[in-house]
CSV table of C-alpha atoms and ligand atoms in Angstrom, one decimal:
chain,number,residue,atom,x,y,z
A,1,MET,CA,-23.6,-18.4,-3.6
A,2,PRO,CA,-21.4,-17.5,-0.7
A,3,VAL,CA,-23.0,-16.2,2.4
A,4,LEU,CA,-24.4,-12.4,2.5
A,5,GLN,CA,-24.0,-10.9,5.7
A,6,GLU,CA,-26.0,-7.7,6.3
A,7,ASN,CA,-24.9,-4.4,9.1
A,8,ILE,CA,-21.5,-5.2,9.8
A,9,SER,CA,-18.9,-4.0,11.0
A,10,LEU,CA,-15.8,-3.1,9.3
A,11,LEU,CA,-14.0,-2.3,12.8
A,12,PRO,CA,-11.9,-6.1,13.0
A,13,TYR,CA,-11.8,-5.8,8.9
A,14,ASN,CA,-9.6,-1.3,9.2
A,15,THR,CA,-5.6,-1.1,10.1
A,16,PHE,CA,-6.3,2.2,11.3
A,17,ARG,CA,-9.0,1.1,13.8
A,18,LEU,CA,-12.3,3.2,12.6
A,19,LYS,CA,-15.5,2.6,13.4
A,20,ALA,CA,-18.3,2.3,10.6
A,21,ASN,CA,-20.5,-0.4,9.6
A,22,ALA,CA,-21.3,-1.5,5.7
A,23,ARG,CA,-24.7,-2.5,5.0
A,24,HIS,CA,-23.8,-6.1,3.4
A,25,PHE,CA,-20.4,-7.6,3.9
A,26,VAL,CA,-19.6,-11.1,1.6
A,27,GLU,CA,-16.5,-13.3,2.4
A,28,ILE,CA,-14.3,-14.4,-1.1
A,29,ASN,CA,-12.9,-17.9,-0.5
A,30,GLU,CA,-12.3,-18.9,-3.5
A,31,PRO,CA,-12.2,-18.0,-7.4
A,32,SER,CA,-16.0,-19.6,-8.4
A,33,ASP,CA,-17.6,-17.9,-4.9
A,34,LEU,CA,-16.5,-14.3,-6.7
A,35,VAL,CA,-18.2,-16.4,-10.3
A,36,ALA,CA,-21.5,-16.5,-8.5
A,37,LEU,CA,-21.5,-13.8,-6.8
A,38,LEU,CA,-20.6,-11.6,-10.0
A,39,SER,CA,-23.3,-12.7,-11.4
A,40,SER,CA,-26.0,-12.0,-8.9
A,41,ALA,CA,-28.7,-9.1,-9.4
A,42,MET,CA,-27.0,-7.5,-6.3
A,43,ILE,CA,-23.9,-6.5,-8.2
A,44,LYS,CA,-25.4,-4.4,-10.6
A,45,GLU,CA,-27.9,-2.6,-7.7
A,46,GLU,CA,-25.2,-1.3,-5.2
A,47,ARG,CA,-21.8,0.4,-4.2
A,48,LEU,CA,-19.2,-2.1,-4.6
A,49,LEU,CA,-15.7,-2.0,-1.8
A,50,VAL,CA,-13.3,-4.6,-2.8
A,51,LEU,CA,-10.8,-5.0,0.5
A,52,GLY,CA,-8.5,-6.4,1.3
A,53,GLY,CA,-6.5,-6.2,4.9
A,54,GLY,CA,-7.7,-3.0,5.2
A,55,SER,CA,-4.9,-1.1,5.4
A,56,ASN,CA,-4.9,1.8,2.8
A,57,VAL,CA,-8.7,2.7,3.4
A,58,LEU,CA,-10.3,5.4,5.8
A,59,PHE,CA,-13.6,5.2,6.8
A,60,THR,CA,-14.7,8.8,7.0
A,61,GLU,CA,-17.9,7.0,7.4
A,62,ASP,CA,-20.8,4.3,6.9
A,63,PHE,CA,-20.3,1.8,4.1
A,64,ASP,CA,-23.6,2.0,2.0
A,65,GLY,CA,-23.1,-0.8,0.4
A,66,LEU,CA,-21.6,-4.4,-0.5
A,67,VAL,CA,-17.6,-4.7,0.4
A,68,ILE,CA,-16.3,-7.8,-1.5
A,69,LYS,CA,-13.7,-9.3,1.3
A,70,MET,CA,-11.1,-11.0,-0.7
A,71,SER,CA,-10.3,-14.1,0.8
A,72,ILE,CA,-8.9,-16.3,-1.4
A,73,GLY,CA,-5.6,-18.6,-0.9
A,74,GLY,CA,-3.0,-21.2,-2.4
A,75,ILE,CA,0.7,-20.3,-2.7
A,76,ASP,CA,1.4,-22.0,-5.4
A,77,ALA,CA,5.2,-22.6,-6.9
A,78,ARG,CA,6.9,-23.7,-10.8
A,79,THR,CA,10.4,-22.8,-11.7
A,80,LYS,CA,11.6,-23.1,-15.0
A,81,GLY,CA,15.8,-22.6,-15.1
A,82,ASP,CA,16.6,-20.3,-12.6
A,83,ASP,CA,13.1,-18.8,-12.9
A,84,VAL,CA,10.2,-19.8,-10.4
A,85,PHE,CA,6.9,-18.1,-11.4
A,86,VAL,CA,5.2,-18.0,-7.9
A,87,THR,CA,0.7,-17.5,-7.9
A,88,ALA,CA,-0.6,-16.5,-4.8
A,89,GLY,CA,-4.2,-15.6,-4.5
A,90,ALA,CA,-5.8,-12.7,-3.4
A,91,GLY,CA,-6.4,-13.0,0.3
A,92,VAL,CA,-3.0,-14.2,0.9
A,93,VAL,CA,-1.5,-12.2,4.0
A,94,TRP,CA,1.5,-10.3,2.1
A,95,ASN,CA,4.3,-10.9,4.5
A,96,ASP,CA,3.6,-14.5,4.8
A,97,PHE,CA,3.9,-14.6,0.9
A,98,VAL,CA,7.1,-12.5,1.2
A,99,GLY,CA,7.9,-15.6,4.6
A,100,TYR,CA,7.0,-18.3,2.0
A,101,CYS,CA,9.4,-16.9,-0.6
A,102,VAL,CA,12.1,-16.4,1.9
A,103,GLU,CA,12.2,-19.7,3.2
A,104,HIS,CA,12.1,-21.2,-0.3
A,105,GLY,CA,15.1,-18.9,-1.4
A,106,TYR,CA,13.0,-17.2,-4.3
A,107,ALA,CA,14.9,-14.1,-4.7
A,108,GLY,CA,13.0,-10.9,-5.3
A,109,VAL,CA,10.1,-9.8,-2.5
A,110,GLU,CA,12.2,-9.8,0.2
A,111,ASN,CA,12.7,-6.2,0.3
A,112,LEU,CA,8.7,-5.8,0.4
A,113,THR,CA,9.1,-6.9,3.5
A,114,LEU,CA,6.7,-7.0,7.0
A,115,ILE,CA,4.1,-4.8,4.2
A,116,PRO,CA,0.8,-4.9,6.1
A,117,GLY,CA,-2.4,-6.2,3.5
A,118,THR,CA,-2.8,-9.1,1.1
A,119,VAL,CA,-1.6,-10.0,-2.5
A,120,GLY,CA,-4.5,-8.8,-3.8
A,121,ALA,CA,-4.1,-5.6,-2.9
A,122,SER,CA,0.1,-5.6,-4.3
A,123,PRO,CA,-0.5,-4.3,-7.7
A,124,VAL,CA,-3.6,-1.9,-7.4
A,125,GLN,CA,-1.0,0.8,-5.4
A,126,ASN,CA,2.4,-1.5,-6.9
A,127,ILE,CA,3.7,-1.3,-3.4
A,128,GLY,CA,7.0,0.2,-2.5
A,129,ALA,CA,10.2,0.0,-0.2
A,130,TYR,CA,13.5,-0.4,0.6
A,131,GLY,CA,14.4,0.2,-3.1
A,132,VAL,CA,12.3,-2.8,-4.6
A,133,GLU,CA,8.2,-2.2,-6.1
A,134,LEU,CA,6.2,-4.1,-7.3
A,135,LYS,CA,6.6,-4.6,-10.5
A,136,ASP,CA,10.0,-5.4,-10.3
A,137,VAL,CA,8.7,-8.5,-9.3
A,138,PHE,CA,4.9,-8.5,-11.5
A,139,TYR,CA,4.9,-11.4,-13.9
A,140,SER,CA,0.9,-11.2,-14.4
A,141,CYS,CA,-2.2,-11.0,-12.5
A,142,THR,CA,-6.4,-12.8,-12.8
A,143,ALA,CA,-9.0,-10.2,-12.7
A,144,TYR,CA,-12.5,-10.8,-13.0
A,145,HIS,CA,-14.7,-8.1,-14.6
A,146,ILE,CA,-17.4,-7.0,-12.6
A,147,GLN,CA,-20.2,-6.2,-15.2
A,148,THR,CA,-19.6,-9.0,-17.4
A,149,GLY,CA,-18.0,-11.8,-14.5
A,150,MET,CA,-15.8,-12.5,-17.0
A,151,SER,CA,-12.1,-13.0,-16.3
A,152,LYS,CA,-8.8,-11.4,-17.7
A,153,VAL,CA,-5.4,-12.4,-17.2
A,154,PHE,CA,-3.5,-8.5,-17.4
A,155,PHE,CA,0.3,-8.7,-17.7
A,156,ALA,CA,3.1,-5.6,-16.6
A,157,GLU,CA,2.7,-4.1,-19.3
A,158,ASP,CA,-1.1,-3.5,-19.3
A,159,CYS,CA,-0.9,-2.2,-15.5
A,160,LYS,CA,0.8,1.0,-16.4
A,161,PHE,CA,2.9,0.6,-13.0
A,162,GLY,CA,4.2,3.4,-11.6
A,163,TYR,CA,5.0,5.1,-8.1
A,164,ARG,CA,2.6,4.0,-6.1
A,165,GLU,CA,0.1,3.5,-8.7
A,166,SER,CA,-1.3,1.5,-11.8
A,167,VAL,CA,-3.9,1.0,-14.3
A,168,PHE,CA,-6.4,-0.6,-11.2
A,169,LYS,CA,-6.4,2.8,-9.3
A,170,ASN,CA,-6.9,4.9,-12.5
A,171,GLU,CA,-8.8,4.3,-15.9
A,172,LEU,CA,-9.5,0.7,-14.6
A,173,LYS,CA,-11.2,2.0,-11.0
A,174,GLY,CA,-13.7,0.0,-9.3
A,175,GLN,CA,-13.8,-2.6,-12.4
A,176,TYR,CA,-11.4,-5.3,-11.5
A,177,ILE,CA,-11.4,-7.5,-8.9
A,178,ILE,CA,-7.8,-9.3,-8.9
A,179,SER,CA,-8.4,-13.4,-7.4
A,180,SER,CA,-4.7,-14.1,-8.3
A,181,VAL,CA,-0.6,-12.9,-8.3
A,182,THR,CA,2.0,-14.0,-10.3
A,183,PHE,CA,5.3,-13.3,-9.1
A,184,LYS,CA,8.1,-13.9,-11.0
A,185,LEU,CA,10.8,-14.3,-8.1
A,186,SER,CA,14.9,-16.1,-9.3
A,187,MET,CA,16.5,-18.7,-7.5
A,188,ASN,CA,19.6,-16.9,-8.2
A,189,ALA,CA,19.6,-14.4,-5.5
A,190,VAL,CA,21.1,-11.3,-5.8
A,191,VAL,CA,20.2,-9.1,-2.6
A,192,ASN,CA,19.6,-5.5,-3.3
A,193,THR,CA,21.1,-3.5,-0.2
A,194,SER,CA,21.0,-0.2,-2.6
A,195,TYR,CA,18.3,1.7,0.1
A,196,GLY,CA,20.9,3.3,2.5
A,197,ALA,CA,19.1,1.7,5.1
A,198,ILE,CA,19.9,-1.7,4.8
A,199,GLN,CA,23.6,-2.0,4.9
A,200,ALA,CA,23.7,0.2,7.7
A,201,GLU,CA,21.2,-2.3,9.5
A,202,LEU,CA,23.3,-4.8,8.1
A,203,ASP,CA,26.9,-3.6,9.5
A,204,ARG,CA,24.4,-3.2,12.6
A,205,MET,CA,24.0,-7.2,12.6
A,206,ALA,CA,26.9,-7.6,11.9
A,207,ILE,CA,26.5,-9.5,8.0
A,208,ALA,CA,29.0,-9.3,6.1
A,209,ALA,CA,27.5,-11.5,3.1
A,210,PRO,CA,23.9,-11.6,3.2
A,211,ALA,CA,21.4,-13.7,1.7
A,212,ILE,CA,17.4,-13.4,1.2
A,213,ALA,CA,17.3,-13.8,4.9
A,214,ASP,CA,19.4,-11.4,5.8
A,215,VAL,CA,17.9,-8.3,3.6
A,216,SER,CA,14.4,-9.2,4.9
A,217,ALA,CA,15.7,-9.5,9.1
A,218,ALA,CA,17.0,-6.3,8.3
A,219,VAL,CA,14.6,-4.5,6.5
A,220,ALA,CA,11.7,-5.7,9.2
A,221,ARG,CA,14.8,-4.6,11.9
A,222,ILE,CA,14.5,-1.2,10.2
A,223,ARG,CA,10.4,-0.7,10.3
A,224,VAL,CA,9.6,-2.2,13.4
A,225,SER,CA,11.7,0.9,15.0
A,226,LYS,CA,9.9,3.7,12.4
A,227,LEU,CA,6.2,2.6,11.8
A,228,PRO,CA,3.6,2.3,14.3
A,229,ASP,CA,2.1,-1.2,14.5
A,230,PRO,CA,-1.9,-1.0,13.6
A,231,SER,CA,-2.6,-4.0,16.5
A,232,THR,CA,-2.1,-1.8,18.5
A,233,ILE,CA,-2.0,1.5,17.6
A,234,GLY,CA,-4.1,2.5,14.3
A,235,ASN,CA,-2.7,3.7,10.7
A,236,ALA,CA,-2.3,3.2,7.3
A,237,GLY,CA,1.1,3.7,6.7
A,238,SER,CA,2.4,6.6,4.6
A,239,PHE,CA,-0.7,9.2,4.4
A,240,PHE,CA,0.7,10.8,1.4
A,241,LYS,CA,3.0,10.0,-1.1
A,242,ASN,CA,6.1,11.7,-1.6
A,243,PRO,CA,5.3,14.7,-4.1
A,244,VAL,CA,7.5,14.3,-7.4
A,245,ILE,CA,8.4,18.0,-8.7
A,246,ASP,CA,9.9,18.9,-11.8
A,247,LEU,CA,13.5,20.4,-11.6
A,248,GLU,CA,12.4,24.2,-12.4
A,249,GLN,CA,10.6,23.8,-9.5
A,250,PHE,CA,13.0,21.7,-7.5
A,251,GLU,CA,16.0,24.3,-7.7
A,252,ARG,CA,13.2,27.1,-6.6
A,253,LEU,CA,12.7,25.5,-3.2
A,254,LYS,CA,17.0,23.8,-2.7
A,255,SER,CA,17.9,27.6,-3.1
A,256,ARG,CA,14.9,28.5,0.2
A,257,PHE,CA,15.9,25.5,2.3
A,258,PRO,CA,19.2,23.7,1.7
A,259,ASP,CA,18.1,20.6,3.5
A,260,LEU,CA,15.3,19.7,1.5
A,261,VAL,CA,15.1,15.7,1.7
A,262,HIS,CA,14.9,14.6,-2.4
A,263,TYR,CA,15.5,11.9,-4.7
A,264,THR,CA,16.3,12.1,-8.4
A,265,MET,CA,13.6,9.9,-10.5
A,266,PRO,CA,14.5,7.3,-13.2
A,267,GLY,CA,11.5,9.2,-15.6
A,268,GLY,CA,13.2,12.8,-14.7
A,269,GLY,CA,11.2,14.8,-11.2
A,270,GLU,CA,12.5,15.2,-7.8
A,271,LYS,CA,10.8,13.3,-5.6
A,272,LEU,CA,10.7,15.1,-1.9
A,273,ALA,CA,10.2,13.2,1.1
A,274,ALA,CA,6.6,14.4,2.3
A,275,GLY,CA,7.8,13.8,5.7
A,276,TRP,CA,10.3,15.5,6.2
A,277,LEU,CA,8.1,18.9,4.4
A,278,ILE,CA,5.6,17.4,7.5
A,279,GLU,CA,8.0,17.4,9.8
A,280,GLN,CA,9.5,21.1,9.5
A,281,CYS,CA,6.3,22.4,9.6
A,282,GLY,CA,6.3,21.5,13.4
A,283,PHE,CA,3.7,18.2,13.1
A,284,LYS,CA,5.5,15.1,13.8
A,285,GLY,CA,5.0,13.6,16.5
A,286,LEU,CA,1.8,16.3,17.0
A,287,VAL,CA,-1.0,15.1,19.0
A,288,SER,CA,-4.7,17.0,17.8
A,289,GLY,CA,-7.8,14.6,19.7
A,290,HIS,CA,-7.2,11.3,19.5
A,291,THR,CA,-5.5,11.5,16.1
A,292,GLY,CA,-2.0,12.7,14.7
A,293,THR,CA,1.2,11.5,13.6
A,294,TRP,CA,3.9,9.3,13.9
A,295,LYS,CA,6.8,10.2,16.6
A,296,ASN,CA,9.0,7.9,15.1
A,297,GLN,CA,7.8,9.0,11.3
A,298,ALA,CA,5.2,12.6,10.7
A,299,LEU,CA,4.2,10.5,7.1
A,300,VAL,CA,1.6,8.2,9.4
A,301,LEU,CA,-0.9,9.5,10.5
A,302,VAL,CA,-2.0,7.6,13.6
A,303,ASN,CA,-5.7,6.7,15.5
A,304,HIS,CA,-4.6,7.2,19.7
A,305,GLY,CA,-8.2,5.5,20.0
A,306,GLY,CA,-11.7,6.9,19.3
A,307,ALA,CA,-10.5,8.9,16.3
A,308,THR,CA,-13.1,9.1,13.7
A,309,GLY,CA,-12.4,9.2,10.4
A,310,GLN,CA,-13.3,12.6,9.9
A,311,GLU,CA,-11.4,13.6,12.5
A,312,VAL,CA,-8.5,11.4,10.4
A,313,TYR,CA,-9.0,13.3,7.0
A,314,SER,CA,-10.0,17.0,8.7
A,315,PHE,CA,-6.0,16.8,10.2
A,316,SER,CA,-4.9,15.8,6.9
A,317,GLU,CA,-6.5,18.3,5.6
A,318,LYS,CA,-4.7,20.9,7.6
A,319,ILE,CA,-1.4,19.2,6.8
A,320,ILE,CA,-2.0,19.5,3.3
A,321,THR,CA,-2.7,23.3,3.6
A,322,THR,CA,0.3,23.7,6.3
A,323,VAL,CA,2.7,22.2,3.5
A,324,GLU,CA,1.5,23.5,0.8
A,325,ALA,CA,1.3,27.6,2.1
A,326,LYS,CA,4.7,26.6,3.4
A,327,TYR,CA,7.1,24.8,0.7
A,328,GLY,CA,3.8,25.4,-2.5
A,329,VAL,CA,3.5,21.0,-2.7
A,330,LYS,CA,0.1,20.1,-2.3
A,331,LEU,CA,0.6,17.4,-0.9
A,332,GLU,CA,-1.6,13.6,-2.4
A,333,ARG,CA,-3.2,11.1,-0.3
A,334,GLU,CA,-2.2,7.6,-0.8
A,335,VAL,CA,-4.2,6.3,1.7
A,336,ASN,CA,-8.1,5.4,-0.5
A,337,MET,CA,-10.7,7.7,1.2
A,338,LEU,CA,-14.5,6.2,1.9
B,1,FAD,P1,-7.3,-2.4,1.2
B,1,FAD,O1,-6.3,-1.7,1.8
B,1,FAD,O2,-7.9,-3.5,1.9
B,1,FAD,O3,-7.4,-1.9,-0.5
B,1,FAD,C1,-6.5,-0.9,-0.6
B,1,FAD,C2,-7.4,-0.8,-2.3
B,1,FAD,O4,-7.1,-1.8,-2.9
B,1,FAD,C3,-8.9,-0.8,-2.1
B,1,FAD,O5,-8.2,0.4,-3.6
B,1,FAD,C4,-8.9,-1.5,-2.6
B,1,FAD,O6,-10.4,-1.9,-3.6
B,1,FAD,C5,-8.4,-2.6,-3.4
B,1,FAD,N1,-7.8,-3.7,-3.5
B,1,FAD,C6,-7.4,-4.5,-2.0
B,1,FAD,N2,-7.8,-6.2,-3.0
B,1,FAD,C7,-8.2,-6.2,-4.0
B,1,FAD,C8,-8.1,-7.2,-4.7
B,1,FAD,N3,-8.3,-8.2,-4.7
B,1,FAD,N4,-8.5,-6.5,-6.5
B,1,FAD,C9,-9.0,-5.5,-6.2
B,1,FAD,N5,-8.9,-4.3,-5.8
B,1,FAD,C10,-8.1,-4.8,-4.3
B,1,FAD,N6,2.7,0.3,1.1
B,1,FAD,C11,3.8,0.5,0.8
B,1,FAD,O7,3.5,1.1,-1.0
B,1,FAD,N7,4.2,0.7,1.1
B,1,FAD,C12,5.0,0.6,2.1
B,1,FAD,O8,6.2,0.4,3.5
B,1,FAD,C13,3.8,0.3,3.4
B,1,FAD,N8,4.1,0.1,4.7
B,1,FAD,C14,3.1,0.2,5.3
B,1,FAD,C15,3.2,0.2,6.5
B,1,FAD,C16,1.9,0.3,7.1
B,1,FAD,C17,2.2,0.1,8.8
B,1,FAD,C18,0.4,0.1,6.9
B,1,FAD,C19,-0.6,-0.2,7.9
B,1,FAD,C20,0.5,-0.1,5.5
B,1,FAD,C21,1.7,0.5,4.5
B,1,FAD,N9,1.6,0.9,3.0
B,1,FAD,C22,2.7,0.2,2.3
B,1,FAD,C23,0.2,0.1,2.9
B,1,FAD,C24,-0.7,-0.6,2.3
B,1,FAD,O9,0.0,-1.8,3.4
B,1,FAD,C25,-0.8,-1.5,0.6
B,1,FAD,O10,-1.6,-0.3,-0.2
B,1,FAD,C26,-1.3,-2.9,0.7
B,1,FAD,O11,-1.0,-3.4,-0.9
B,1,FAD,C27,-2.7,-2.4,1.0
B,1,FAD,O12,-3.5,-3.9,1.4
B,1,FAD,P2,-4.7,-4.4,1.5
B,1,FAD,O13,-4.4,-5.8,1.2
B,1,FAD,O14,-4.5,-3.7,3.0
B,1,FAD,O15,-5.4,-3.3,0.8
B,2,EPU,N1,11.7,12.6,7.0
B,2,EPU,C1,12.0,13.2,8.0
B,2,EPU,N2,10.8,13.1,8.8
B,2,EPU,C2,9.8,12.4,9.1
B,2,EPU,C3,10.0,11.3,8.2
B,2,EPU,C4,11.1,11.0,7.3
B,2,EPU,O1,13.1,14.0,8.0
B,2,EPU,O2,9.0,12.1,9.9
B,2,EPU,C5,13.0,11.9,6.2
B,2,EPU,C6,14.4,11.5,6.5
B,2,EPU,O3,15.3,12.4,6.0
B,2,EPU,C7,14.4,10.3,5.9
B,2,EPU,C8,13.6,10.4,4.4
B,2,EPU,O4,12.4,11.4,4.9
B,2,EPU,O5,15.8,10.0,4.8
B,2,EPU,C9,12.3,9.4,4.0
B,2,EPU,O6,12.4,8.5,4.9
B,2,EPU,P1,11.5,6.7,4.9
B,2,EPU,O7,12.7,6.3,4.7
B,2,EPU,O8,11.6,6.6,5.9
B,2,EPU,O9,10.1,7.1,3.9
B,2,EPU,P2,9.2,7.4,3.5
B,2,EPU,O10,9.6,8.4,2.1
B,2,EPU,O11,9.0,8.4,4.0
B,2,EPU,C10,8.5,5.7,1.7
B,2,EPU,C11,7.2,4.9,1.8
B,2,EPU,C12,7.3,3.6,2.6
B,2,EPU,C13,8.0,3.1,2.3
B,2,EPU,C14,9.0,3.4,2.9
B,2,EPU,C15,10.5,2.5,2.5
B,2,EPU,C16,5.8,6.7,1.0
B,2,EPU,C17,5.1,7.8,0.6
B,2,EPU,N3,6.3,6.1,1.3
B,2,EPU,O12,8.5,6.6,3.0
B,2,EPU,O13,6.2,3.3,2.0
B,2,EPU,O14,7.8,1.7,3.7
B,2,EPU,O15,9.6,4.8,1.9
B,2,EPU,O16,11.0,2.5,2.2
B,2,EPU,O17,6.4,6.4,-0.3
B,2,EPU,C18,3.4,3.4,2.7
B,2,EPU,O18,3.5,3.6,0.7
B,2,EPU,O19,2.9,3.3,3.2
B,2,EPU,C19,5.0,3.3,3.2
B,2,EPU,C20,5.0,3.1,4.3
């Protein structure tokens, strides 16, 4: 049975750098730790929180329950023709996984360079950036059912991936703990530079025929220029999702606001750039007490030092209300509230 700790500060375990304590805390280093934990009585008695890197959570109060910190490591690759199936433990740092793949010439995840967090959390919100989503490279994941302790393999079609969505955030929320993820990558790299900013960055780097390492480097450069580094400024990336609206609402808005930034979704609907909506409401770079929005990216809420989760939450409420009053669009939080 893994060691159970009591009254643990969660400050080192959340990238917003918020103060909160967990009543109980346990670190899982092996699948067998998980099996032992799930067969213990406390699993049924306590409120549970599965935590990876804590880069998509906002603690608004102490956590009166058990935090299960996922630290299962290991990366294993098997090639099959031009494909390579790479399995990584839930606790592997996502960007280390990307680095491993880029180094070995396994193509597919290079556009997802520098996303904070762990491999185990990557299917939960179907992480995405720079023209690629996890679902494009996901093969399967192994997850343990919290109530029965049984393991189950989920394939892509079981996961109901959508924009920042999966079955693990919806129907099966709070029911499974992901222990490893298998990705289907390619030994034959076809780089994806379709996302505008990548090509421009490669041009600046004077790279005409990019390899996956170049794409990874370009994405890293763009991200560093736009996003605050959580090791110095607390944040959880985009605080809200980009809202998707129907064509009729879009046409009405576009006629009133011709500069509206939007993208047509493959399955229909228009996705609006929430960062633009928030900036147009005068919030970009605004400092409000200990919190505010990032100077280069209005969609990112930050902790300037000493903020409480409640303060960040109240500020986010103000943004939602203001954007809704001006545009009639209700922003939905991407970050998990606790
Ligand atoms: P956590 O924050 O620990 O957990 C997130 C959720 O997943 C929680 O509900 C948790 O219970 C659940 N969870 C975690 N691990 C498991 C597991 N093993 N099994 C079951 N459930 C689990 N996201 C993007 O999609 N694209 C981006 O470009 C992006 N950029 C970011 C930039 C910055 C600077 C930051 C701070 C965040 C960014 N994010 C981005 C958000 C974040 O990186 C992702 O959501 C990431 O997948 C979170 O991983 P984590 O391990 O930190 O998860
Ligand atoms: N914009 C503004 N003002 C801002 C920010 C953005 O006007 O302050 C407009 C600009 O026109 C810009 C456009 O919005 O061109 C899009 O901005 P950006 O390229 O920075 O992307 P985003 O839509 O704000 C999304 C993801 C990010 C992901 C990037 C790159 C969501 C909620 N966010 O941001 O993911 O890294 O695209 O693909 O979908 C995250 O989920 O935490 C995250 C950081």
